[in-house]
C-alpha positions as a printed NumPy array, in Angstrom:
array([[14.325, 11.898, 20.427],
       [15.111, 10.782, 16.9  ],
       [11.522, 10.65 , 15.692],
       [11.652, 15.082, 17.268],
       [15.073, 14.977, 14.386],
       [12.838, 13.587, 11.993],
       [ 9.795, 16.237, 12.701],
       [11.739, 18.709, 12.694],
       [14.076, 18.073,  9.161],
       [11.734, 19.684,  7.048],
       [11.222, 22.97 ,  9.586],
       [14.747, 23.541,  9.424],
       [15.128, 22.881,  5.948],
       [12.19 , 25.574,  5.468],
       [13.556, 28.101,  7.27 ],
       [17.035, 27.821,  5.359],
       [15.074, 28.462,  2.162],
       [12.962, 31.224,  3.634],
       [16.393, 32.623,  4.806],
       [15.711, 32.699,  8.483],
       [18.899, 31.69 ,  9.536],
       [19.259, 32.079, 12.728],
       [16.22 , 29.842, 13.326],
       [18.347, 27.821, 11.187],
       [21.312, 27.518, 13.271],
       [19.11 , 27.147, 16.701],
       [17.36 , 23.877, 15.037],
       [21.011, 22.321, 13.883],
       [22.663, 22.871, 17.056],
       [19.166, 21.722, 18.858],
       [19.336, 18.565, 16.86 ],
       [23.01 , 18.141, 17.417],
       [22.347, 18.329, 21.157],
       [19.802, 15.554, 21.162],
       [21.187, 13.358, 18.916],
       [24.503, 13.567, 21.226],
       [22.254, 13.465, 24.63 ],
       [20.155, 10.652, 23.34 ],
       [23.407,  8.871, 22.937],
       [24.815,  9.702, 26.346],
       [21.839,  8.601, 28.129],
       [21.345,  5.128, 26.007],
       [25.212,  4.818, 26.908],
       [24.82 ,  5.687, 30.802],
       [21.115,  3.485, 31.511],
       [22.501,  0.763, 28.987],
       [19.136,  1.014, 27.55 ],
       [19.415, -0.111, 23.283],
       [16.926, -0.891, 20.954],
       [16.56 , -2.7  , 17.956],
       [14.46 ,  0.295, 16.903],
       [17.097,  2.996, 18.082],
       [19.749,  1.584, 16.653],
       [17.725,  1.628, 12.931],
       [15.641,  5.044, 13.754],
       [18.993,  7.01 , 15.051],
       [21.195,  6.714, 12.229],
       [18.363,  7.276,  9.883],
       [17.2  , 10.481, 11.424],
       [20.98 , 11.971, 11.297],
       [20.899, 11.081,  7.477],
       [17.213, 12.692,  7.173],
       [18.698, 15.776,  9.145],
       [21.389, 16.214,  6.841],
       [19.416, 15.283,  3.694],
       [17.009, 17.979,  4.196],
       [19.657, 20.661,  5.63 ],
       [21.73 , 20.175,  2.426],
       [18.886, 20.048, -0.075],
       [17.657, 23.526,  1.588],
       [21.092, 24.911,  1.271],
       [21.269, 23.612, -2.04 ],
       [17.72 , 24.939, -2.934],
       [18.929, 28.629, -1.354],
       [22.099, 28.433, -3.358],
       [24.315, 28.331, -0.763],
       [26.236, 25.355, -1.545],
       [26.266, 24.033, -5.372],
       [24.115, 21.898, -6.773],
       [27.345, 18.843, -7.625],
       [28.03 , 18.881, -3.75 ],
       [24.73 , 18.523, -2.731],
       [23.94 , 15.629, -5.432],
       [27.512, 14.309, -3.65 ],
       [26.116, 13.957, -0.411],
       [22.847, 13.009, -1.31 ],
       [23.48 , 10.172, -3.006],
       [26.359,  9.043, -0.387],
       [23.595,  8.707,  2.031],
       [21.645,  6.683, -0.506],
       [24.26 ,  4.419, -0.977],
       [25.082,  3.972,  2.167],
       [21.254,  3.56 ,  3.156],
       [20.707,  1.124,  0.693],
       [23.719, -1.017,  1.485],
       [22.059, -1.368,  4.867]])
Protein backbone atom coordinates (compact mmCIF):
# COMPACT_ATOMS: atom_id res chain seq x y z
CA UNK A 1 0.00 0.00 0.00
CA UNK A 2 2.79 2.49 0.56
CA UNK A 3 4.79 1.57 -2.53
CA UNK A 4 0.64 2.50 -4.54
CA UNK A 5 1.48 6.26 -2.27
CA UNK A 6 4.69 6.31 -3.80
CA UNK A 7 3.35 5.51 -7.58
CA UNK A 8 1.01 7.60 -7.36
CA UNK A 9 2.98 11.07 -5.80
CA UNK A 10 3.95 12.23 -9.01
CA UNK A 11 0.19 11.61 -10.72
CA UNK A 12 -1.22 13.71 -8.20
CA UNK A 13 1.34 16.17 -8.22
CA UNK A 14 0.70 16.33 -12.17
CA UNK A 15 -2.66 16.82 -12.09
CA UNK A 16 -2.34 19.81 -9.49
CA UNK A 17 -0.12 21.52 -12.06
CA UNK A 18 -2.32 20.66 -15.00
CA UNK A 19 -5.14 22.11 -12.75
CA UNK A 20 -7.33 19.08 -12.62
CA UNK A 21 -8.31 19.40 -9.27
CA UNK A 22 -10.74 17.38 -8.56
CA UNK A 23 -8.60 14.43 -9.69
CA UNK A 24 -6.49 16.13 -7.27
CA UNK A 25 -8.55 15.89 -4.29
CA UNK A 26 -9.79 12.10 -5.20
CA UNK A 27 -5.88 10.98 -5.16
CA UNK A 28 -5.21 12.91 -1.56
CA UNK A 29 -8.15 11.61 0.10
CA UNK A 30 -7.40 8.04 -1.76
CA UNK A 31 -3.96 8.16 -0.28
CA UNK A 32 -5.18 9.34 3.05
CA UNK A 33 -7.50 6.33 3.14
CA UNK A 34 -4.76 3.81 2.59
CA UNK A 35 -2.22 5.15 4.48
CA UNK A 36 -4.90 5.15 7.52
CA UNK A 37 -6.30 1.48 6.42
CA UNK A 38 -2.84 0.12 6.00
CA UNK A 39 -2.36 1.19 9.54
CA UNK A 40 -5.57 -0.27 10.90
CA UNK A 41 -5.01 -3.55 9.43
CA UNK A 42 -1.06 -3.81 10.52
CA UNK A 43 -2.64 -2.73 14.01
CA UNK A 44 -5.62 -5.42 13.98
CA UNK A 45 -3.37 -8.76 12.31
CA UNK A 46 -0.28 -7.46 14.43
CA UNK A 47 1.53 -7.93 11.28
CA UNK A 48 4.96 -5.14 11.28
CA UNK A 49 7.79 -4.99 9.23
CA UNK A 50 11.09 -3.77 9.33
CA UNK A 51 10.33 -2.64 5.77
CA UNK A 52 6.85 -0.99 6.67
CA UNK A 53 7.92 0.72 9.32
CA UNK A 54 10.91 2.51 6.92
CA UNK A 55 8.66 2.45 3.51
CA UNK A 56 5.39 4.03 5.41
CA UNK A 57 6.71 7.06 6.81
CA UNK A 58 8.71 7.68 3.74
CA UNK A 59 5.85 7.43 1.34
CA UNK A 60 3.70 10.06 3.57
CA UNK A 61 6.79 12.45 3.24
CA UNK A 62 7.03 11.61 -0.70
CA UNK A 63 3.14 12.29 -0.79
CA UNK A 64 3.46 15.51 0.70
CA UNK A 65 6.75 16.46 -1.01
CA UNK A 66 5.30 16.14 -4.35
CA UNK A 67 1.67 17.60 -3.38
CA UNK A 68 3.41 20.77 -2.06
CA UNK A 69 6.00 21.18 -4.79
CA UNK A 70 2.89 20.94 -7.37
CA UNK A 71 1.04 23.49 -5.40
CA UNK A 72 4.01 25.44 -5.20
CA UNK A 73 4.78 24.98 -8.99
CA UNK A 74 0.80 26.09 -9.71
CA UNK A 75 1.22 29.03 -7.42
CA UNK A 76 -1.07 28.15 -5.05
CA UNK A 77 0.90 28.30 -2.02
CA UNK A 78 4.27 30.55 -2.02
CA UNK A 79 7.34 29.55 -2.88
CA UNK A 80 9.01 30.36 1.26
CA UNK A 81 6.28 27.84 2.56
CA UNK A 82 6.92 25.31 0.27
CA UNK A 83 10.93 25.60 0.68
CA UNK A 84 9.58 25.42 4.66
CA UNK A 85 8.19 22.17 4.36
CA UNK A 86 10.46 20.80 2.04
CA UNK A 87 13.33 21.07 3.77
CA UNK A 88 11.53 20.02 7.25
CA UNK A 89 11.09 16.72 5.66
CA UNK A 90 14.75 16.72 4.69
CA UNK A 91 15.81 17.31 7.96
CA UNK A 92 13.85 15.17 9.49
CA UNK A 93 14.71 12.38 6.80
CA UNK A 94 18.17 12.82 7.21
CA UNK A 95 18.20 12.72 10.98
CA UNK A 96 16.81 9.24 10.49
Amino acid sequence: VSMARLLASPVVCNWIIQGELEWAVGGLFLAGVSDWLDGALARRFKDRSILGSYLDPLADKVFIGFVVAGMGYADMVPLWLVSLILGRDVVLLAAG
